[in-house]
Coordinates of C-alpha atoms and ligand atoms in Angstrom, one line a residue:
M1 CA 15.9 -2.5 -4.7
A2 CA 17.2 -5.3 -2.5
E3 CA 17.6 -8.7 -4.1
S4 CA 15.3 -11.6 -3.1
T5 CA 18.0 -14.2 -2.7
G6 CA 17.6 -18.0 -2.1
N7 CA 14.9 -18.7 0.4
K8 CA 15.5 -15.6 2.4
K9 CA 12.5 -13.5 1.8
I10 CA 12.4 -9.7 1.9
K11 CA 11.4 -8.4 5.3
T12 CA 8.3 -6.3 4.7
A13 CA 6.2 -3.9 6.7
V14 CA 2.7 -3.1 5.6
F15 CA 1.2 0.3 6.7
I16 CA -2.6 0.6 7.0
S17 CA -5.3 2.9 8.3
G18 CA -8.5 1.1 7.5
T19 CA -10.1 -2.2 6.5
G20 CA -6.9 -3.9 5.5
S21 CA -8.2 -5.9 2.5
N22 CA -5.0 -5.2 0.7
L23 CA -3.1 -6.2 3.7
N24 CA -4.9 -9.5 3.9
N25 CA -4.3 -10.0 0.2
L26 CA -0.6 -9.3 0.6
I27 CA -0.4 -11.8 3.6
Q28 CA -2.0 -14.5 1.4
F29 CA 0.5 -13.7 -1.4
S30 CA 3.5 -13.7 1.0
K31 CA 2.6 -17.3 2.0
K32 CA 3.0 -18.5 -1.6
K33 CA 6.3 -20.1 -2.6
K34 CA 6.8 -17.7 -5.5
S35 CA 6.4 -14.7 -3.3
P36 CA 9.7 -12.7 -2.6
I37 CA 8.2 -11.1 0.5
F38 CA 7.6 -12.0 4.1
I39 CA 5.4 -9.8 6.2
N40 CA 7.1 -9.1 9.5
L41 CA 5.3 -6.1 10.7
I42 CA 2.0 -4.2 10.4
I43 CA 1.9 -0.4 11.2
S44 CA -1.2 1.5 11.6
N45 CA -1.8 5.2 12.5
N46 CA -5.2 4.2 13.9
P47 CA -5.8 1.7 16.7
K48 CA -9.3 1.1 15.4
S49 CA -8.2 0.0 11.9
K50 CA -10.2 -3.1 11.1
G51 CA -7.2 -4.4 9.3
L52 CA -5.3 -4.9 12.6
K53 CA -7.3 -8.1 13.2
F54 CA -5.1 -9.7 10.6
A55 CA -2.1 -9.1 12.9
K56 CA -3.7 -11.4 15.5
K57 CA -5.1 -13.9 13.0
F58 CA -1.7 -14.4 11.3
N59 CA 0.5 -13.8 14.3
I60 CA 2.3 -10.8 12.8
E61 CA 3.7 -8.1 15.0
K62 CA 1.7 -4.8 14.9
K63 CA 2.5 -1.3 16.1
I64 CA 0.5 1.9 16.3
F65 CA 2.0 5.2 15.5
Y66 CA -0.5 8.1 15.7
F67 CA 1.6 10.5 13.6
K68 CA 0.3 13.4 15.6
R69 CA 3.8 14.5 16.4
K70 CA 5.0 13.5 13.0
T71 CA 8.8 14.0 13.3
F72 CA 8.8 12.3 16.7
D73 CA 6.7 9.4 15.6
E74 CA 8.6 8.9 12.3
K75 CA 11.9 8.8 14.2
K76 CA 10.5 6.1 16.5
L77 CA 9.1 4.3 13.6
L78 CA 12.3 4.4 11.6
K79 CA 14.1 2.8 14.6
V80 CA 11.5 0.0 14.8
L81 CA 11.9 -0.6 11.0
K82 CA 15.7 -0.6 11.1
D83 CA 15.8 -2.8 14.2
R84 CA 13.7 -5.4 12.4
K85 CA 15.8 -5.1 9.3
I86 CA 12.7 -4.2 7.2
N87 CA 13.7 -3.8 3.6
L88 CA 10.4 -3.1 1.9
I89 CA 7.4 -1.0 2.9
C90 CA 4.0 -1.5 1.3
L91 CA 1.5 1.2 2.0
A92 CA -2.0 -0.3 1.7
G93 CA -4.7 2.3 2.4
F94 CA -2.4 4.2 4.7
M95 CA -3.8 7.7 5.2
R96 CA -0.8 9.6 6.4
I97 CA 1.7 11.4 4.3
L98 CA 5.3 10.4 5.0
S99 CA 8.0 13.1 5.3
K100 CA 10.8 13.6 2.8
N101 CA 13.3 12.5 5.4
F102 CA 11.4 9.2 6.1
I103 CA 11.2 8.4 2.4
K104 CA 14.9 9.2 2.0
N105 CA 15.7 6.5 4.6
F106 CA 13.8 3.9 2.5
K107 CA 14.7 5.2 -0.9
G108 CA 13.2 3.0 -3.7
K109 CA 11.8 0.7 -1.0
I110 CA 8.3 2.2 -0.3
L111 CA 5.4 1.2 -2.5
N112 CA 1.8 2.4 -2.5
I113 CA -1.4 1.3 -4.1
H114 CA -3.7 4.1 -5.3
P115 CA -7.3 3.7 -6.6
S116 CA -6.9 5.6 -9.9
L117 CA -5.0 5.5 -13.2
L118 CA -2.2 7.8 -12.1
P119 CA -1.1 10.4 -13.0
K120 CA -4.8 11.1 -13.2
Y121 CA -6.7 11.6 -9.9
K122 CA -4.1 11.9 -7.3
G123 CA -5.3 12.3 -3.7
L124 CA -8.7 11.5 -2.2
N125 CA -12.2 10.8 -3.6
T126 CA -10.9 9.5 -6.9
H127 CA -14.0 7.6 -7.9
K128 CA -16.3 10.6 -7.4
R129 CA -14.1 12.8 -9.5
V130 CA -13.8 10.0 -12.2
L131 CA -17.6 10.0 -12.4
K132 CA -18.0 13.7 -12.4
N133 CA -15.5 13.9 -15.4
K134 CA -17.4 11.2 -17.2
E135 CA -14.3 9.1 -17.7
K136 CA -14.6 5.9 -19.7
Y137 CA -12.1 4.1 -17.7
T138 CA -10.5 4.1 -14.3
G139 CA -8.4 1.6 -12.3
C140 CA -5.5 1.3 -9.9
T141 CA -1.8 1.9 -9.8
V142 CA 1.1 0.5 -7.8
H143 CA 3.9 3.1 -7.6
F144 CA 7.1 4.0 -5.7
V145 CA 6.5 6.6 -3.0
S146 CA 8.3 9.9 -3.6
P147 CA 8.0 13.1 -1.5
K148 CA 5.3 14.4 -3.9
L149 CA 1.9 12.8 -3.2
D150 CA 1.0 9.9 -5.5
S151 CA 3.7 11.0 -8.0
G152 CA 6.4 8.4 -7.7
K153 CA 7.4 6.1 -10.6
I154 CA 4.6 3.9 -11.7
I155 CA 5.3 0.1 -11.5
M156 CA 2.0 -1.4 -12.8
Q157 CA -1.6 -0.5 -13.4
R158 CA -4.9 -2.3 -14.0
K159 CA -7.9 -0.7 -15.8
I160 CA -11.7 -1.1 -15.5
K161 CA -14.5 0.2 -17.7
I162 CA -17.0 2.7 -16.2
K163 CA -20.6 1.5 -16.7
N164 CA -23.7 3.6 -17.3
Q165 CA -25.2 3.0 -13.9
D166 CA -22.0 3.3 -11.9
T167 CA -21.8 4.9 -8.5
S168 CA -18.5 5.6 -6.7
E169 CA -19.3 2.7 -4.3
K170 CA -19.7 0.3 -7.2
I171 CA -16.5 1.5 -8.8
A172 CA -14.7 1.2 -5.5
K173 CA -15.7 -2.4 -5.2
R174 CA -14.6 -3.3 -8.8
V175 CA -11.3 -1.3 -8.4
L176 CA -10.6 -3.1 -5.1
I177 CA -10.8 -6.5 -6.8
Q178 CA -8.3 -5.3 -9.3
E179 CA -6.1 -3.9 -6.5
H180 CA -5.9 -7.3 -5.0
K181 CA -4.6 -8.7 -8.3
L182 CA -2.3 -5.8 -9.0
Y183 CA -0.3 -5.5 -5.8
P184 CA 1.2 -9.0 -5.9
K185 CA 1.9 -8.7 -9.6
A186 CA 3.7 -5.4 -9.1
I187 CA 5.8 -6.9 -6.4
L188 CA 6.8 -9.8 -8.6
K189 CA 7.7 -7.4 -11.4
L190 CA 9.8 -5.4 -9.0
F191 CA 11.9 -8.4 -8.2
N192 CA 12.0 -9.5 -11.8
L193 CA 9.9 -12.6 -11.0
Ligands
GRF201 C1 -7.8 1.0 -1.3 O1 -8.7 1.4 -2.3 C2 -6.5 1.7 -1.6 O2 -6.2 1.9 -3.0 C3 -6.8 3.1 -1.0 O3 -7.5 2.8 0.2 C4 -8.2 1.6 0.0 C5 -7.8 0.7 1.1 O4 -8.5 -0.5 1.2 N1 -5.6 3.8 -0.9 P1 -8.1 -1.6 2.2 O5 -7.9 -1.0 3.6 O6 -6.9 -2.3 1.7 O7 -9.3 -2.6 2.2

């Protein structure tokens, strides 16, 4: 992983598909003095992502890549990232799977946040599955992205307790609060800060 030296912050791109609450949270974090990252670019596969409003609000460059022609789009995206000297990619609710080749180009520099205590509940609909299996706890994980879905090395996790009357919506809300605490902490840990 690149070093965060002096006052030169790590050029970071955040990839989103939806609401972008994690993006907003990372932007707030990036503005803090102690933060090693600067968010230079927002990527979305969906022009309707609500999170894109934060690009305008905080004057951050944004780009849409549909990933319909995956190899073609990834090639264009890689050029955009290299041109801007992006050195860290934070996936934040990004609903596309990146190819092995793409990941190889940013080895050890792509992070993801996942709403479960990995390695449990990889993939989608985590909270529904957690409830169905009558788990006592769930949570969220920040991990490195590897070619195998939600399987890269774990950086940090946060846990919540499942309550009797819980629904997947209620769990999602409580997990999201923890996600917002976790992502900045995991980034600090990554840079030994
Ligand atoms: C989060 O729960 C994240 O863990 C999952 O998708 C959700 C995105 O939320 N991968 P937001 O777009 O950051 O609000």
